[in-house]
Tab-separated table of C-alpha atoms in Angstrom:
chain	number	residue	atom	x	y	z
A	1	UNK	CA	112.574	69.293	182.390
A	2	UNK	CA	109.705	71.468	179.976
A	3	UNK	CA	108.659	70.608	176.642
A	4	UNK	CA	110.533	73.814	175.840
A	5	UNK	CA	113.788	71.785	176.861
A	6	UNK	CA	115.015	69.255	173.714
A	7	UNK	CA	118.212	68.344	175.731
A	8	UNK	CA	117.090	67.182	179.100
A	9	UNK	CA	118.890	68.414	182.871
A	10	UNK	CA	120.752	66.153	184.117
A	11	UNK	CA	123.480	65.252	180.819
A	12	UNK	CA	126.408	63.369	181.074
A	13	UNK	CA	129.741	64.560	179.244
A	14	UNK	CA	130.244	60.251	178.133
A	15	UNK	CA	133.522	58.941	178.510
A	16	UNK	CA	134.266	56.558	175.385
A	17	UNK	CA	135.223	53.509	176.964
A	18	UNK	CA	138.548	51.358	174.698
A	19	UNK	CA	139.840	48.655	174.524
A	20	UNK	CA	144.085	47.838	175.718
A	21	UNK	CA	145.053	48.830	172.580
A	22	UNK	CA	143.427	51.916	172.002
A	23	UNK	CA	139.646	51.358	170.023
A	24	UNK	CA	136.647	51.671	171.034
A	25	UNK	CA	135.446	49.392	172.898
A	26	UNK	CA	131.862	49.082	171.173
A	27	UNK	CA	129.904	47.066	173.766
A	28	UNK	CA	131.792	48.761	176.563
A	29	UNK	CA	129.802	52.151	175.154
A	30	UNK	CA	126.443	50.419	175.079
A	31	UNK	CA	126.695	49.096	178.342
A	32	UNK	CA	128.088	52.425	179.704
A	33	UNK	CA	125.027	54.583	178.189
A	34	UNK	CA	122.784	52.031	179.476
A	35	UNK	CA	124.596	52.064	182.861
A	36	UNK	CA	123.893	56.135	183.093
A	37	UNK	CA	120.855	56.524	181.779
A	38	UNK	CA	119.647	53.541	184.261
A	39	UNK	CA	120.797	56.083	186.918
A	40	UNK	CA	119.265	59.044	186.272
A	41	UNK	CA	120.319	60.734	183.409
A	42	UNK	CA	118.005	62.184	180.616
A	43	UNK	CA	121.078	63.346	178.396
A	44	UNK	CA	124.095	61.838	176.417
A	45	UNK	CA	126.721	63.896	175.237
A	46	UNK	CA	128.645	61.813	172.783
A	47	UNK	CA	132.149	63.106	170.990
A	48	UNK	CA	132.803	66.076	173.728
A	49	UNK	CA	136.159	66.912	175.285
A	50	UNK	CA	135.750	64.267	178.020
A	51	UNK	CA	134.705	61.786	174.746
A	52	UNK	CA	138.464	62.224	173.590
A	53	UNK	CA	136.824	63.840	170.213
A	54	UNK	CA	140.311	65.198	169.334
A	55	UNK	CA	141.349	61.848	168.920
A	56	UNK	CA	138.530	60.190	167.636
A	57	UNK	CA	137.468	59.862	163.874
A	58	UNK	CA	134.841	61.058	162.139
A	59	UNK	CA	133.283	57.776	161.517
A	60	UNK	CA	133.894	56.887	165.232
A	61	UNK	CA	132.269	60.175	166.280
A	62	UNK	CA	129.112	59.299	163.930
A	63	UNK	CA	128.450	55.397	165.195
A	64	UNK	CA	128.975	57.085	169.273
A	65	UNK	CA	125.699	59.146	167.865
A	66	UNK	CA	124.152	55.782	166.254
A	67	UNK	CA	125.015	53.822	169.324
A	68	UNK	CA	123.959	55.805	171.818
A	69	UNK	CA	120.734	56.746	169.859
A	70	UNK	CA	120.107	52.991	169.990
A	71	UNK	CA	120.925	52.325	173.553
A	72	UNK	CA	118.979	55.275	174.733
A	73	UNK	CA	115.930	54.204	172.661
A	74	UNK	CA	114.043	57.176	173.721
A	75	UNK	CA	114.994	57.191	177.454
A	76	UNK	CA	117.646	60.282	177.338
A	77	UNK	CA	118.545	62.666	174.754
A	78	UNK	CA	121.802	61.754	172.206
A	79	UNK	CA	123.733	65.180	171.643
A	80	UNK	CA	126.824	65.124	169.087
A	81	UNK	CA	129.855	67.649	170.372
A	82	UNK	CA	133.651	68.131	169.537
A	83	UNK	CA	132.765	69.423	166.144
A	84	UNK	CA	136.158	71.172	164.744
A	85	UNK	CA	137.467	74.624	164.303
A	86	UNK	CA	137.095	75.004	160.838
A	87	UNK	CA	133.654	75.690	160.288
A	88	UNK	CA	133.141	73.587	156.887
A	89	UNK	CA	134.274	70.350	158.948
A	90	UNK	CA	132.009	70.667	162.201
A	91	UNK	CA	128.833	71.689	159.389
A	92	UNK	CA	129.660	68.522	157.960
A	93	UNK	CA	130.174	66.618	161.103
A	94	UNK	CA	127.147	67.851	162.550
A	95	UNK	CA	124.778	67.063	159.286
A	96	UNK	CA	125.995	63.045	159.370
A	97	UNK	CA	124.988	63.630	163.210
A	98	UNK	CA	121.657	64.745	161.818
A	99	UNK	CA	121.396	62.698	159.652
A	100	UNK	CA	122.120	59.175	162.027
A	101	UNK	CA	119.598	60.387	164.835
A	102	UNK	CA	120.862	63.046	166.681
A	103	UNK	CA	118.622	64.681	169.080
A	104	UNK	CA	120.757	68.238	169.550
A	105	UNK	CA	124.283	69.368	169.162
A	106	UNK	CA	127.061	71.162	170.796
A	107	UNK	CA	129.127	73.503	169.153
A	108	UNK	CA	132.353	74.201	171.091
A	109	UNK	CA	133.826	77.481	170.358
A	110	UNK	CA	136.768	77.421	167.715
A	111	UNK	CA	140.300	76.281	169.142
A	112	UNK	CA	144.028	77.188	168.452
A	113	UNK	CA	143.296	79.252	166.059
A	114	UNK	CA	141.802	81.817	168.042
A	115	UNK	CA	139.231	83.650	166.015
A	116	UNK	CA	138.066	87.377	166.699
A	117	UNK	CA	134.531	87.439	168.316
A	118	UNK	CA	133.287	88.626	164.858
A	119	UNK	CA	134.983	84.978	163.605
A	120	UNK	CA	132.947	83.516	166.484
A	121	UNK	CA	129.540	84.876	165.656
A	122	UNK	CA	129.810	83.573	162.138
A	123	UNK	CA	131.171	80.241	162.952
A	124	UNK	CA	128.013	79.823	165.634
A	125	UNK	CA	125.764	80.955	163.062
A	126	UNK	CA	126.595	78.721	160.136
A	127	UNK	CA	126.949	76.050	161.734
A	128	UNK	CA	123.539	76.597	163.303
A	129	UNK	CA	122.133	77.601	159.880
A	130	UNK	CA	123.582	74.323	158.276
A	131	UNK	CA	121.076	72.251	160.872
A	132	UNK	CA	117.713	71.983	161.965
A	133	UNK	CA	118.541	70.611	165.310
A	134	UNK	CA	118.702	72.621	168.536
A	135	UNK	CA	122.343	74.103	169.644
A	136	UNK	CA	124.202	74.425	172.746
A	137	UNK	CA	127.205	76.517	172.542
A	138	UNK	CA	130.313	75.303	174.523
A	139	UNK	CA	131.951	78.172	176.046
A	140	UNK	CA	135.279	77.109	177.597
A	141	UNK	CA	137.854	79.419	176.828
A	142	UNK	CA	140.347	77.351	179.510
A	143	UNK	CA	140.737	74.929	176.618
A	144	UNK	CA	139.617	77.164	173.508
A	145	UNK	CA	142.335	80.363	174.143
A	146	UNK	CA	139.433	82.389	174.168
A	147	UNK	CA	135.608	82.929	175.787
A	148	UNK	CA	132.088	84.047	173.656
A	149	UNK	CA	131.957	87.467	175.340
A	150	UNK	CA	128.745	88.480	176.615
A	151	UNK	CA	127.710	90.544	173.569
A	152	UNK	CA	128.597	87.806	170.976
A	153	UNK	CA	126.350	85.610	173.829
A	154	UNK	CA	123.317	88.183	173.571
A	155	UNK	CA	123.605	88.587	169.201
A	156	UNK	CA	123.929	84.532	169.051
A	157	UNK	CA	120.853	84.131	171.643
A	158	UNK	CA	118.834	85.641	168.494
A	159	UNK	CA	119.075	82.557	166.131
A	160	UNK	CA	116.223	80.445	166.433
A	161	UNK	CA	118.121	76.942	166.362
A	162	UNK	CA	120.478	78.541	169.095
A	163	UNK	CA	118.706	77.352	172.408
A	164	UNK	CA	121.549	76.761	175.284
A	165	UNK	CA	124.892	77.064	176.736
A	166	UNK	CA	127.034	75.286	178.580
A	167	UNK	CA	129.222	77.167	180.570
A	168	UNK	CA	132.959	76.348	181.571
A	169	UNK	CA	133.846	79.828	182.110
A	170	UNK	CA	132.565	80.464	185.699
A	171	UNK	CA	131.219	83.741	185.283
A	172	UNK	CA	128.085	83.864	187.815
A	173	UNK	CA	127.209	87.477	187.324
A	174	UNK	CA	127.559	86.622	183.372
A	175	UNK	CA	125.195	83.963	183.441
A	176	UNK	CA	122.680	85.776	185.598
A	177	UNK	CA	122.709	88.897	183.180
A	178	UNK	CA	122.097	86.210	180.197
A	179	UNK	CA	119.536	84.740	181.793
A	180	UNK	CA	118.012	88.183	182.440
A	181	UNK	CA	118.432	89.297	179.211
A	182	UNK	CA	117.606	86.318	176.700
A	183	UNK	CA	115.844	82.939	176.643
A	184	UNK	CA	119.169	80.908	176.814
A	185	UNK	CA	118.812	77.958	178.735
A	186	UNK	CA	122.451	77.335	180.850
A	187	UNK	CA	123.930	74.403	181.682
A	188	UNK	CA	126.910	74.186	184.531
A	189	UNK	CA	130.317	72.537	182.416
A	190	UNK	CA	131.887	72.828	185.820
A	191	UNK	CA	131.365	69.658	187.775
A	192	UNK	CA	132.156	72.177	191.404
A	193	UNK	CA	129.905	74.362	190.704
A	194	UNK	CA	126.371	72.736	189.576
A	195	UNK	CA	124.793	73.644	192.356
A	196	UNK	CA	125.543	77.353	192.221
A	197	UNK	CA	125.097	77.200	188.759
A	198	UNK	CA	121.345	75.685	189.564
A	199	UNK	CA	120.701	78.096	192.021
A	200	UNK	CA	121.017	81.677	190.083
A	201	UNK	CA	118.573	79.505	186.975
A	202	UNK	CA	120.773	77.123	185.255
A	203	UNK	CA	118.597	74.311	183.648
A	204	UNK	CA	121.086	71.615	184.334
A	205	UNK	CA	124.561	70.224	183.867
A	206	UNK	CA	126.851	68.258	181.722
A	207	UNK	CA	129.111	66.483	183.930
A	208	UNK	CA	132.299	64.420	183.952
A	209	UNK	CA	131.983	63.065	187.387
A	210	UNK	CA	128.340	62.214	186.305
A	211	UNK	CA	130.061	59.124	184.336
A	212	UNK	CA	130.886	57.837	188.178
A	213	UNK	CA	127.564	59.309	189.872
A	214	UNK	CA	124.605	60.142	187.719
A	215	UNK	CA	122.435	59.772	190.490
A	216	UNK	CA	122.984	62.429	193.525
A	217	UNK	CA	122.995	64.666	190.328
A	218	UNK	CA	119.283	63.130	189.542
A	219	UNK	CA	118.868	64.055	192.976
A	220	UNK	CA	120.001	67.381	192.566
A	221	UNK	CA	118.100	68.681	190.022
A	222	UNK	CA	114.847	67.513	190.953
A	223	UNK	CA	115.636	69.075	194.565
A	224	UNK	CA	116.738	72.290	192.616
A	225	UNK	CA	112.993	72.190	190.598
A	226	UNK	CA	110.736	71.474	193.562
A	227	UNK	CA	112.861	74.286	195.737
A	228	UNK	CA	114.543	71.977	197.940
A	229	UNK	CA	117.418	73.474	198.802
A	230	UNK	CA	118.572	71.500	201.860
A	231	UNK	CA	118.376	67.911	200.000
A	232	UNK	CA	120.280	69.622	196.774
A	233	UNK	CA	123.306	70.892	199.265
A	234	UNK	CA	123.137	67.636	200.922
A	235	UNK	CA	123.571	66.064	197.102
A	236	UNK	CA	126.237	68.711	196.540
A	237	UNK	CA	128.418	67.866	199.736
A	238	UNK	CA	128.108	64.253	199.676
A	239	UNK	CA	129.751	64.565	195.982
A	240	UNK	CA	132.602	66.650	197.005
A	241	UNK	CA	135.345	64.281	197.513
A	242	UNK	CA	134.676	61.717	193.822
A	243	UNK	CA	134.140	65.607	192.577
A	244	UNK	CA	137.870	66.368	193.472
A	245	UNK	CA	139.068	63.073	192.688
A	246	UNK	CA	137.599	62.979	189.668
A	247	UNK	CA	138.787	66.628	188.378
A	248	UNK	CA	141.762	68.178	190.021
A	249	UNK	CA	144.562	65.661	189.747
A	250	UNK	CA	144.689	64.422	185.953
A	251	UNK	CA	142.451	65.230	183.088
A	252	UNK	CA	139.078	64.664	183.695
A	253	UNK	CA	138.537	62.127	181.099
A	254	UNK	CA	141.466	60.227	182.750
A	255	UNK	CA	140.608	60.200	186.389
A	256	UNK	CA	136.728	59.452	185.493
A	257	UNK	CA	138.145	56.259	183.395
A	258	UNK	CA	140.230	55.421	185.858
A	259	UNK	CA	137.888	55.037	188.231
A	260	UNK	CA	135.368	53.472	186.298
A	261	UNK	CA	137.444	50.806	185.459
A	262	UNK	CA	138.800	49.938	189.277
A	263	UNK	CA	134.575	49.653	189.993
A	264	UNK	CA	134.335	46.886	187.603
A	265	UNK	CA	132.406	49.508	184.716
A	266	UNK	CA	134.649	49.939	182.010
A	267	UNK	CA	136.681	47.373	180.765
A	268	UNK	CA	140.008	49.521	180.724
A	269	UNK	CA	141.204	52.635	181.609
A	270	UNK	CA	142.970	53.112	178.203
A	271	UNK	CA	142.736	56.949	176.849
A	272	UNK	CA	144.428	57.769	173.736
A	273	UNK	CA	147.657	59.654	173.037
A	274	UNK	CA	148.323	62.539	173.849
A	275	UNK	CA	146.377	61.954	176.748
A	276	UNK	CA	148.292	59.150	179.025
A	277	UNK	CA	147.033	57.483	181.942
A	278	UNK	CA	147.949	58.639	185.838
A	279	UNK	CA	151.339	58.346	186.973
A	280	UNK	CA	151.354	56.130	189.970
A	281	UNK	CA	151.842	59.738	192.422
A	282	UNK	CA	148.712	60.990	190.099
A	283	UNK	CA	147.066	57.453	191.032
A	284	UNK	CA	147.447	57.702	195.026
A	285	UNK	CA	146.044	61.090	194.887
A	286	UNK	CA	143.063	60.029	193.286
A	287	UNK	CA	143.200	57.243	195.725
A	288	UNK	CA	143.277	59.624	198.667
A	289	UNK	CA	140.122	61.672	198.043
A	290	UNK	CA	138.014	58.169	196.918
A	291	UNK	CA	138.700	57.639	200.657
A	292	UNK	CA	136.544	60.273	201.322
A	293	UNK	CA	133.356	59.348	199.353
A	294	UNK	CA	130.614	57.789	201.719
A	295	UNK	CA	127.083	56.929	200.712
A	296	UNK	CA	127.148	57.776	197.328
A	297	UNK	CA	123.980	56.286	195.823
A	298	UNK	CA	125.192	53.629	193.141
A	299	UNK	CA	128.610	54.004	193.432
A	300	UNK	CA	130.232	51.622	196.029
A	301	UNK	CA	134.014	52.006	196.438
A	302	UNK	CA	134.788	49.106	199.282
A	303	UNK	CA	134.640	47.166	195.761
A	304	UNK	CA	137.086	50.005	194.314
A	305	UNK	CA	140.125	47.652	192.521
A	306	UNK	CA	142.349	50.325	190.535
A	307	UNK	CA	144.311	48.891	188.499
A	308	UNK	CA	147.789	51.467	187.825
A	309	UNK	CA	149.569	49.182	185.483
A	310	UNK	CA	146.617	49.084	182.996
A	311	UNK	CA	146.164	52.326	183.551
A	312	UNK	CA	149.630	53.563	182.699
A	313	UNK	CA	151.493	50.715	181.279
A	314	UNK	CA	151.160	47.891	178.535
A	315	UNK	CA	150.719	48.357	174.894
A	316	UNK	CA	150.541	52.376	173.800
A	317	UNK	CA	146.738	53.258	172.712
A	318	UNK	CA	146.095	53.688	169.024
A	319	UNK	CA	146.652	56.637	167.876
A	320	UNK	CA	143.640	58.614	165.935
A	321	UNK	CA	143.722	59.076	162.042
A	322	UNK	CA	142.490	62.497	160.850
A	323	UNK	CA	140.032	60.868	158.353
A	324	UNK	CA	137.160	62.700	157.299
């Protein structure tokens, strides 16, 4: 990481542990942040997808950014995502964020409603007008119906607060004529593919899997800065198999829980509606590729206790208000 970097490398796309029942299970996030920044990582994103921030409310979203800016104190970077597709409701969001302690934000790229890339452009910008911290936009058009195109990239890559990207969309040759072209910083969205990502001048990542793993991702990254190559694949390959468990089978959010909570981590594996725990074939595939992992530093699965009735049975999980 440079001083030119406000966000840090190695950033992990937080899971927001609950309760049974569905809230937030308030010490269960300190202890979580503390748990991943103790192994290696230098960035928090609060409120993302893998956050559940469609389900969350606004004050919920607001204390994750006052929580984790106390947990961290200092030691990693607190960014606020999720933000909302109408642009009046993510410029407030993000100006409480402000406001509490944020130390960046992530704007993810309007959803459902589709927007034109001209719609794009001006959501990006006044949102990034409305706040003095830095930005990372959140291309991922898998979930959003529709990507930043590369010339909407290169006009955005102009505003001063404007500083990153995270990139879900997979587009190598993209990225590389990005990087070419502006000062954009890139980091991988695509737990598979950090490594490449790394290698053609990605900064860093924000990860799902790094919930599970923060370290090898540590080691990663510094391998990646000091031109290691070997130790970085090494990384890469050894993460493979929690990589597929954690992202193929279910939701990411609801594998990573999942398996946080049969280590002993979490507290429960609870997710909130719509989103629903694994189905007990979901479960046993999830089970299968854990069977893989070896030698994973700080994770240690021969204490691996899954739990599939608390994961998909019991009381239903609360479902989310729309509270401003």
């Amino acid at each position: 990481m440079t001083s030119e970097n406000p966000f840090g490398q190695v950033l992990v796309a937080l899971v927001t542990p609950m309760t049974a029942d569905g809230e937030v299970d308030w010490p269960g996030v300190e202890k979580h942040v503390d748990d991943v920044i103790s192994a290696g990582a230098d960035g928090i994103v609060v409120t993302g997808t893998t956050g559940e921030t469609s389900t969350l409310t606004d004050p919920e979203k607001i204390r994750l950014v006052e929580v984790g800016k106390d947990v961290a104190a200092g030691r990693a970077k607190i960014i606020t995502g999720g933000g909302s597709n109408e642009t009046a409701h993510a410029i407030e969001l993000y100006k409480h964020s402000e406001r509490v302690g944020a130390d960046g934000i992530m704007i993810v790229t309007p959803y459902y409603n589709k927007p034109t890339q001209a719609g794009i452009l001006t959501h990006f910008r006044l949102v990034a007008d409305a706040t003095d911290l830095p930005v990372i936009l959140y291309d991922i058009p898998g979930r959003t119906g529709v990507p930043i195109k590369y010339e909407t990239i290169l006009r955005l890559a102009k505003h001063p607060n404007i500083l990153a990207v995270k990139d879900a969309k997979g587009d190598f040759s993209e990225v590389s004529r990005v990087l070419n072209q502006t000062d954009l910083m890139y980091f991988s969205g695509d737990d598979a593919n950090v490594l490449p990502h790394l290698a053609i001048g990605a900064t860093g990542l924000i990860g799902v899997t790094a919930n599970i793993a923060p370290a090898p991702y540590r080691t990663i990254v510094d391998a990646v800065n000091r031109g290691d190559l070997a130790t970085a694949t090494a990384a890469h390959q050894q993460l493979e198999p929690l990589v597929r468990a954690t992202m193929t089978h279910v939701p990411g959010t609801v594998a990573a829980k999942y398996i946080l909570h049969g280590l002993g981590r979490i507290s429960s594996p609870r997710v909130r509606l719509p989103l629903v725990g694994p189905e007990e074939w979901e479960a046993a595939l999830i089970e299968d590729e854990i069977d893989h992992v070896q030698g994973i530093p700080g994770v240690d699965f021969h204490n691996f206790r899954p739990d599939r009735n608390a994961a998909a049975g019991g009381a239903l999980p609360k479902v989310a208000g729309t509270t401003r």
